PDB file of C-alpha atoms in Angstrom:
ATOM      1  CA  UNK A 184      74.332-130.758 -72.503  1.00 97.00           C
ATOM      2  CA  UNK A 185      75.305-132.098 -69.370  1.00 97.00           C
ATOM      3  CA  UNK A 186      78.756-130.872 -67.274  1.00 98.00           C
ATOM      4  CA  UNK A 187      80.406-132.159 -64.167  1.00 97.00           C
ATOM      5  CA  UNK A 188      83.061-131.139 -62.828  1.00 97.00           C
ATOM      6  CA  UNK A 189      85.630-133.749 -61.048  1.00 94.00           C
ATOM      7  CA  UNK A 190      88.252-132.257 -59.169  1.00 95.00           C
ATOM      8  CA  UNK A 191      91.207-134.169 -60.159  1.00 95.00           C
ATOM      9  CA  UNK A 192      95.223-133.984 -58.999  1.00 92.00           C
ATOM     10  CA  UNK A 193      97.413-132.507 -56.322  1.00 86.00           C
ATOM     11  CA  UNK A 194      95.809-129.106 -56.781  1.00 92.00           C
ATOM     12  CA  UNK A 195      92.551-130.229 -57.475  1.00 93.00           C
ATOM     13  CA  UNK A 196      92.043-128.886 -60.965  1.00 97.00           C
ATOM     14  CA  UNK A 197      88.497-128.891 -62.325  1.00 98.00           C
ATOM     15  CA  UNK A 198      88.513-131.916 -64.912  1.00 98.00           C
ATOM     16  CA  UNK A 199      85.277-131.767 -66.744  1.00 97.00           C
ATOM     17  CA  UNK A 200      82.793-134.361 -68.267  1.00 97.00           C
ATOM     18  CA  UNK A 201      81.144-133.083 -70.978  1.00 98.00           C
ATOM     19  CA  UNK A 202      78.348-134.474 -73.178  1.00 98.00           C
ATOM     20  CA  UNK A 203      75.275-134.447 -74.798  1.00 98.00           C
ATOM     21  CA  UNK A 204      72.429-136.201 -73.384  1.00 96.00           C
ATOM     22  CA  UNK A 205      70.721-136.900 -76.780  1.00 97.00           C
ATOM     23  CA  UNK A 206      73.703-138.391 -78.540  1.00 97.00           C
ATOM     24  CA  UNK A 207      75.666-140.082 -75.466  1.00 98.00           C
ATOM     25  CA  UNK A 208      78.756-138.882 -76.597  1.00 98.00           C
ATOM     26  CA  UNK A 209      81.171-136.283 -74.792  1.00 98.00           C
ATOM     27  CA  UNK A 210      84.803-135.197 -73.968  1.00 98.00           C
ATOM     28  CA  UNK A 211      87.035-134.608 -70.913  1.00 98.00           C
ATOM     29  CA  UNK A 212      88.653-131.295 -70.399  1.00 98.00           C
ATOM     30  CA  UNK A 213      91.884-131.111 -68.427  1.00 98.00           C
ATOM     31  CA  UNK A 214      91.999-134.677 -66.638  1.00 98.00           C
ATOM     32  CA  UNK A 215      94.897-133.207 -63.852  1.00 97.00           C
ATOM     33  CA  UNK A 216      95.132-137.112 -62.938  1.00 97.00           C
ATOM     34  CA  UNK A 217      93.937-140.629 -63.412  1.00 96.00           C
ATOM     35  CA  UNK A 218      91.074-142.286 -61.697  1.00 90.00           C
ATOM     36  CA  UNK A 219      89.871-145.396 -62.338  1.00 93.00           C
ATOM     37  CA  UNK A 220      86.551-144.691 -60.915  1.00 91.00           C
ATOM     38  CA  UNK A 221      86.008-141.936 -63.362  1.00 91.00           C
ATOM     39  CA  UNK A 222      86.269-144.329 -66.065  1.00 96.00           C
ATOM     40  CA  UNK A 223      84.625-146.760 -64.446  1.00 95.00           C
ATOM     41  CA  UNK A 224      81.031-144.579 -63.768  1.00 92.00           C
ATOM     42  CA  UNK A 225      81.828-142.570 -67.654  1.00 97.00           C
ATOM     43  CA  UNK A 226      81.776-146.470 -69.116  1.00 96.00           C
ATOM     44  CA  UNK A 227      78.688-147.121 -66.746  1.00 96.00           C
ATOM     45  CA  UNK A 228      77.055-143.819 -68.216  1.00 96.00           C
ATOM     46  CA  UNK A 229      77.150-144.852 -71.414  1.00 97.00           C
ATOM     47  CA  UNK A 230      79.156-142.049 -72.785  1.00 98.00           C
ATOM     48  CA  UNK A 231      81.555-142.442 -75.601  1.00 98.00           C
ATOM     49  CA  UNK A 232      84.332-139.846 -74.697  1.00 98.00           C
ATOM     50  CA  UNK A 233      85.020-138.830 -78.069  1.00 98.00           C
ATOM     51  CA  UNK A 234      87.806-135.964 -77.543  1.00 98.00           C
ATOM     52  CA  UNK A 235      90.208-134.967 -73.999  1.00 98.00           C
ATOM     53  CA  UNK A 236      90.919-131.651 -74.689  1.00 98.00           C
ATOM     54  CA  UNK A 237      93.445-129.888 -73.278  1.00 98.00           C
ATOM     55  CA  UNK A 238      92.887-125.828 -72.397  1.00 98.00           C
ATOM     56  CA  UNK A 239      96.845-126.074 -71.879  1.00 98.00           C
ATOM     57  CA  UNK A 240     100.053-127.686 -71.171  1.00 98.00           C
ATOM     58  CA  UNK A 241     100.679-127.301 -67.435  1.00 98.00           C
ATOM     59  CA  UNK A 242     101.202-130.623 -65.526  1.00 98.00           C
ATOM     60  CA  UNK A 243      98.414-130.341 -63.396  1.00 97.00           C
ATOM     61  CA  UNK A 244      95.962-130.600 -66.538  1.00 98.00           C
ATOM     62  CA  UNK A 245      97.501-132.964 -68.513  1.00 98.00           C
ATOM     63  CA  UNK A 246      98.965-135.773 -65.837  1.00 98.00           C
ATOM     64  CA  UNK A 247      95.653-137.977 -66.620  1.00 98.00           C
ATOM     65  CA  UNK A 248      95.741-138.222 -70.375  1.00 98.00           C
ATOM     66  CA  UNK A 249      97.892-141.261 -70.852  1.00 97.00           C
ATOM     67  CA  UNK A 250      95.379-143.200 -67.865  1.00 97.00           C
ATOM     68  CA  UNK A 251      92.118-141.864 -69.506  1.00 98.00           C
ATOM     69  CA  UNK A 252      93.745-142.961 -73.086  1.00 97.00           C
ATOM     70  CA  UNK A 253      93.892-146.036 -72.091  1.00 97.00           C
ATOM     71  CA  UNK A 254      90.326-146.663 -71.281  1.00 97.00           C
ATOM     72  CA  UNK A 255      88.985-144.810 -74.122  1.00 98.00           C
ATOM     73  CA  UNK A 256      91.640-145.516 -77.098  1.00 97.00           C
ATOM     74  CA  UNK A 257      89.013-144.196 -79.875  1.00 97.00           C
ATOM     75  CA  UNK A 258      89.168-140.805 -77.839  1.00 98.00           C
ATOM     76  CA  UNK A 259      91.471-137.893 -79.849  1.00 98.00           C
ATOM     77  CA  UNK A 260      93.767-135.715 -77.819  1.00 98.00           C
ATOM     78  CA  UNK A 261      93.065-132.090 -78.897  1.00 98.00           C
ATOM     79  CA  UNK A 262      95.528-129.377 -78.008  1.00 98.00           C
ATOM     80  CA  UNK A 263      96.308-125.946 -79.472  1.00 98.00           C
ATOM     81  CA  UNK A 264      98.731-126.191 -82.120  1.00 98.00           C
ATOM     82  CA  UNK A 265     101.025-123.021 -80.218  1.00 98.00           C
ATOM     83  CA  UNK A 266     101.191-125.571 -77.139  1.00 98.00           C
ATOM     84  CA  UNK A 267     103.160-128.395 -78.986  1.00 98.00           C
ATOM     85  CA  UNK A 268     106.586-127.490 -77.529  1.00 98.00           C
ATOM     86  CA  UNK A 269     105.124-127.831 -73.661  1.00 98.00           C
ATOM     87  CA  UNK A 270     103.454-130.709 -74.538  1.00 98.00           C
ATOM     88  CA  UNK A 271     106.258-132.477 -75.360  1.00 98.00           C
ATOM     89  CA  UNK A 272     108.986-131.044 -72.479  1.00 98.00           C
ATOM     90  CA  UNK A 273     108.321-132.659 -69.260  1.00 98.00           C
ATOM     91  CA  UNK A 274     110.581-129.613 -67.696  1.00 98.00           C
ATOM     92  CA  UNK A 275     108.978-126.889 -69.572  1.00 98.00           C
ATOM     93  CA  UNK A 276     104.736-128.350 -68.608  1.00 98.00           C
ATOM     94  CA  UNK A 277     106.492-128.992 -64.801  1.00 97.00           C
ATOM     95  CA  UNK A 278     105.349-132.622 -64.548  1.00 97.00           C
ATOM     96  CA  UNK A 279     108.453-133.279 -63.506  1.00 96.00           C
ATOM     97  CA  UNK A 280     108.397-131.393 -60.700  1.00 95.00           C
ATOM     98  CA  UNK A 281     104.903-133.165 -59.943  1.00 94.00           C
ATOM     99  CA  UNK A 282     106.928-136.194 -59.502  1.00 94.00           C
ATOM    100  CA  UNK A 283     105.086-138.066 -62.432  1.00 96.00           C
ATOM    101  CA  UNK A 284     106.971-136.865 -65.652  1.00 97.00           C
ATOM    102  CA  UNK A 285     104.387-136.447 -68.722  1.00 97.00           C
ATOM    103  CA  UNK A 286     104.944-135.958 -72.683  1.00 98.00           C
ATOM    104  CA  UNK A 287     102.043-135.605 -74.903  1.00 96.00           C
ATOM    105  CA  UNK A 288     101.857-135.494 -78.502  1.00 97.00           C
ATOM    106  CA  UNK A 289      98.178-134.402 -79.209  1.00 98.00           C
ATOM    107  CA  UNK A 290      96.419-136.085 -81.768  1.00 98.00           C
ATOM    108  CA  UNK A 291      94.345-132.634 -82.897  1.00 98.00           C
ATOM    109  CA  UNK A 292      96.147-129.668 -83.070  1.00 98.00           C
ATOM    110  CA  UNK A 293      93.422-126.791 -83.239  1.00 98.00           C
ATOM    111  CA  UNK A 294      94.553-123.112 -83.987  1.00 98.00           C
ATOM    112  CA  UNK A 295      92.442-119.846 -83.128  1.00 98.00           C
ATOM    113  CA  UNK A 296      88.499-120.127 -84.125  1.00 98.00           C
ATOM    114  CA  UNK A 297      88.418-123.597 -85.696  1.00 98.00           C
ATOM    115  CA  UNK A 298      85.561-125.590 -85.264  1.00 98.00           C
ATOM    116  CA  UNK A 299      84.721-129.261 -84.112  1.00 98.00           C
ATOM    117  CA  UNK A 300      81.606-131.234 -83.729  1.00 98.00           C
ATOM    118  CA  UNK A 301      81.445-133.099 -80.609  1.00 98.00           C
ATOM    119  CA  UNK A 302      78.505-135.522 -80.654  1.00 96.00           C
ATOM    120  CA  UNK A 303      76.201-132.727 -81.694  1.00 97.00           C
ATOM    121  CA  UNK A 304      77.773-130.208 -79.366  1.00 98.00           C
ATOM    122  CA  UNK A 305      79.650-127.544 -81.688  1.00 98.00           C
ATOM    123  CA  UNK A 306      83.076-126.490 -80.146  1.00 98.00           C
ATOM    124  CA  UNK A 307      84.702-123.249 -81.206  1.00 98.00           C
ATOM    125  CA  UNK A 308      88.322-123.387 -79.874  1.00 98.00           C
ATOM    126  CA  UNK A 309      89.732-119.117 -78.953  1.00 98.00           C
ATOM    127  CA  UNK A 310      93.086-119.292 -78.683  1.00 98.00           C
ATOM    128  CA  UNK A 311      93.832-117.325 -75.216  1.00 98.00           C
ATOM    129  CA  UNK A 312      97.700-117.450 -74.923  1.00 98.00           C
ATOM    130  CA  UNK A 313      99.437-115.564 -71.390  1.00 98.00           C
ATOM    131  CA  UNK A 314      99.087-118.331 -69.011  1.00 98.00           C
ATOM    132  CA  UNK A 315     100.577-120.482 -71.502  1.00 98.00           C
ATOM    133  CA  UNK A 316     101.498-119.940 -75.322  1.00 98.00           C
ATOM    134  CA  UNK A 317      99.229-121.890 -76.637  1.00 98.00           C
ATOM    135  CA  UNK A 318      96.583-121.466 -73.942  1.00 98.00           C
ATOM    136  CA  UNK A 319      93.090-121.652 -75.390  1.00 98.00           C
ATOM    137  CA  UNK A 320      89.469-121.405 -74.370  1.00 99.00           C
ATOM    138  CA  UNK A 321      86.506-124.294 -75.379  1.00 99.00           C
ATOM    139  CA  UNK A 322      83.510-121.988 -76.125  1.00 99.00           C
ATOM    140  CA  UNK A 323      79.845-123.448 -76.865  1.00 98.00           C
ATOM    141  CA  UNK A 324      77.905-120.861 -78.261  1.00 98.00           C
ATOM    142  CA  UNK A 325      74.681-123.049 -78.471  1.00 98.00           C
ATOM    143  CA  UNK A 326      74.703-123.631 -74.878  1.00 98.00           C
ATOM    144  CA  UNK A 327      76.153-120.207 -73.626  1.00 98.00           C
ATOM    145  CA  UNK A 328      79.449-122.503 -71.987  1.00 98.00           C
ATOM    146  CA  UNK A 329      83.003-121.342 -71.771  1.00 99.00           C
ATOM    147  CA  UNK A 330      85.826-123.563 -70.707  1.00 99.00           C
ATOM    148  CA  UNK A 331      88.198-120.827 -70.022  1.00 98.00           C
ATOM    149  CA  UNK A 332      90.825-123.344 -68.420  1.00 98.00           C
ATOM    150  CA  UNK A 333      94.011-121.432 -66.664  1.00 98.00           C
ATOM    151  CA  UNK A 334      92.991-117.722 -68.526  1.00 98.00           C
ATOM    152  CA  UNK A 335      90.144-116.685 -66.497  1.00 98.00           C
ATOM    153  CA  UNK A 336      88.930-117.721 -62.760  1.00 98.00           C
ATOM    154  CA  UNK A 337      86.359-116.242 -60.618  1.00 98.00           C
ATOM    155  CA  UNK A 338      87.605-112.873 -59.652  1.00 98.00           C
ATOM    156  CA  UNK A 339      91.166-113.891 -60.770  1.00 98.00           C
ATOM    157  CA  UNK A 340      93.359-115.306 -63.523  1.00 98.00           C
ATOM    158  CA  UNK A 341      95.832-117.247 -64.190  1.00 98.00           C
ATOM    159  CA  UNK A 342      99.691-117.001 -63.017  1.00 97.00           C
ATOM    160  CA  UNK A 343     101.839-115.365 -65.777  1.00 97.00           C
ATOM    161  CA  UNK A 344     105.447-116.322 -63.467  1.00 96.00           C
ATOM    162  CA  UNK A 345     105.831-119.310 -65.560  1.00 95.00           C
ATOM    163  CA  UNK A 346     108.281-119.950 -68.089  1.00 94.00           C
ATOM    164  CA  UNK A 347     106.844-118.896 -71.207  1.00 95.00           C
ATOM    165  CA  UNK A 348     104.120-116.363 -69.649  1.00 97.00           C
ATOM    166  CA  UNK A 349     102.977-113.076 -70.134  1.00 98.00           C
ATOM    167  CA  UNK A 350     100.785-110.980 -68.541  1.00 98.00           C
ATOM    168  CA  UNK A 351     100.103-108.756 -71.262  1.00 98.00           C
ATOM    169  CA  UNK A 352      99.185-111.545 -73.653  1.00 98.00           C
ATOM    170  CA  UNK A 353      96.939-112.973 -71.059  1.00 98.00           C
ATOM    171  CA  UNK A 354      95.330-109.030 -70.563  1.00 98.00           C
ATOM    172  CA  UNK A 355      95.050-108.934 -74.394  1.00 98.00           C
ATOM    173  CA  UNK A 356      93.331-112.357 -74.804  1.00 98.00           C
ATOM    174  CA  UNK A 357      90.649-111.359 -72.157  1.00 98.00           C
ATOM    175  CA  UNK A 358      89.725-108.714 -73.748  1.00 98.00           C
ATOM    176  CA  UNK A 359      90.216-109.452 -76.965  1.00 98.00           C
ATOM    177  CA  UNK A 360      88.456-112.940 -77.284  1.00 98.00           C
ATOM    178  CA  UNK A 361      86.394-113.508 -74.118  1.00 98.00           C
ATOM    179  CA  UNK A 362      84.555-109.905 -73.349  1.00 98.00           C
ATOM    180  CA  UNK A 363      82.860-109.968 -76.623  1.00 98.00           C
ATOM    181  CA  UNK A 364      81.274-113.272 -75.303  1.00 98.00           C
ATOM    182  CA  UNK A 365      77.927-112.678 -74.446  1.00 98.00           C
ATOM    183  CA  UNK A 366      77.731-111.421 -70.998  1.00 98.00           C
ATOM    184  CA  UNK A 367      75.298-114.359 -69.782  1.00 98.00           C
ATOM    185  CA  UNK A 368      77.704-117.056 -70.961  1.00 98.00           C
ATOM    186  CA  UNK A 369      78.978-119.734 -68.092  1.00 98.00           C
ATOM    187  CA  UNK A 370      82.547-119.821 -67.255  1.00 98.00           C
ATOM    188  CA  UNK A 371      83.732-123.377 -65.870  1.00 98.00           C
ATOM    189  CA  UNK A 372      87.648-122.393 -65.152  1.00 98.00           C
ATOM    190  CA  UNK A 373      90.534-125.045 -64.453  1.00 98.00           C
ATOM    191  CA  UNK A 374      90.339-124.278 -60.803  1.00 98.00           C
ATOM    192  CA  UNK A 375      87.434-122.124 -58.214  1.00 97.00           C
ATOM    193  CA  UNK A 376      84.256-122.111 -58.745  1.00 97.00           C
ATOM    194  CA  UNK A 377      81.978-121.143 -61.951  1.00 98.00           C
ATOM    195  CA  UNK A 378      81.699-117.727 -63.268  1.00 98.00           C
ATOM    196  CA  UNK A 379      79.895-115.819 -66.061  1.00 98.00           C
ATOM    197  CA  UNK A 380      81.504-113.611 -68.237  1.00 98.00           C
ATOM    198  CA  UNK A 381      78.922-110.926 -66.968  1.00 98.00           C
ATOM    199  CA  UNK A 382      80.146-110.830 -63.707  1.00 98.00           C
ATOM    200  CA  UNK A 383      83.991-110.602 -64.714  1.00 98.00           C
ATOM    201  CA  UNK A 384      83.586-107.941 -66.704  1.00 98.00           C
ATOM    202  CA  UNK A 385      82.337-106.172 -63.984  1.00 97.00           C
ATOM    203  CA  UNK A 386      83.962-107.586 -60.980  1.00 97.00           C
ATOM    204  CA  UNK A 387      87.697-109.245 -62.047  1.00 98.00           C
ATOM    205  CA  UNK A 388      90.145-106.720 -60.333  1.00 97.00           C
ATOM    206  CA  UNK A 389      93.221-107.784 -62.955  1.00 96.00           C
ATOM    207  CA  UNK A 390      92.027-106.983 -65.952  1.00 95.00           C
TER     208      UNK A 390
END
């Protein structure tokens, strides 16, 4: 599995490129904004983006899907199915207040623990609401990879002073679903640097 991380938007969320090298086919996570040249080298790759999956609603994660779409039309949009209201609201996912007003209809909704293969790559979707409500992690277990999206950063997490946030949701999903993750397994978050869940456990100073 290969992962690289493109720093896309205002903010400069991590938007991910996912695949597997034996099957050439992949998935973006969280494209925060459209780039032309990120199709352009993906199509020069050779990968077949077969899924852009969404961690959550928030503008600065989702203000790329309708570019990336474009290019890659075979590509599903996957989403948790608790995140379908903010999806669809430009005021309540803020991309209005980006300036570039975004509704999304996903074409996969995914609830808590379901399953997909992606080119060979098995995805395991843990639904991590508190950030969002239908915030969710993209764990790997064959390759030891979270995707932990707005839930948990390096030494942080995410802001729960959004509409539609809770802190204690966002407490209970780290515990609950992502400390039971082995402790050696890679965290690539929606914004910092990489993490293991090893280090969190040990280190994070909010939960």
């Amino acid at each position: 599995m290969q992962v690289y991380n493109i720093p896309t938007g205002a903010i400069g969320t991590n938007t991910y490129l996912v695949f597997n090298e034996d099957t050439k086919k992949g998935f973006l996570v969280d494209p925060g904004s459209y780039n032309s040249g990120i199709a352009a080298k993906i199509k020069d790759m050779g990968i077949d983006i077969i899924y852009i999956i969404l961690t959550h609603g928030h503008a600065d994660h989702i203000m790329g899907v309708e570019g990336f779409k474009a290019d890659f039309p075979d590509a599903k949009v996957i989403a948790n199915v608790n995140e379908k209201e903010m999806l669809g609201d430009e005021n309540f996912n803020m991309s209005r207040q980006f300036g570039q007003p975004t509704e999304i209809d996903a074409d996969i909704y995914v609830d808590d623990e379901e399953e997909l293969d992606a080119g060979g790559l098995l995805l395991r979707f843990l639904f991590t609401p508190g950030h969002s409500p239908g915030g969710m992690c993209i764990y790997i277990p064959a390759e030891n990879t979270l995707f932990s999206g707005d839930t948990l950063f390096q030494a942080s997490i995410g802001r729960t002073d959004f509409p539609g946030c809770s802190f204690k949701a966002l407490e209970q999903s780290i515990h609950e679903k992502l400390w039971p993750l082995p402790d050696e397994t890679q965290v690539f978050p929606g914004h910092m640097g990489p993490t293991n869940i090893g280090f969190e456990k040990e280190h994070n100073p909010f939960v």
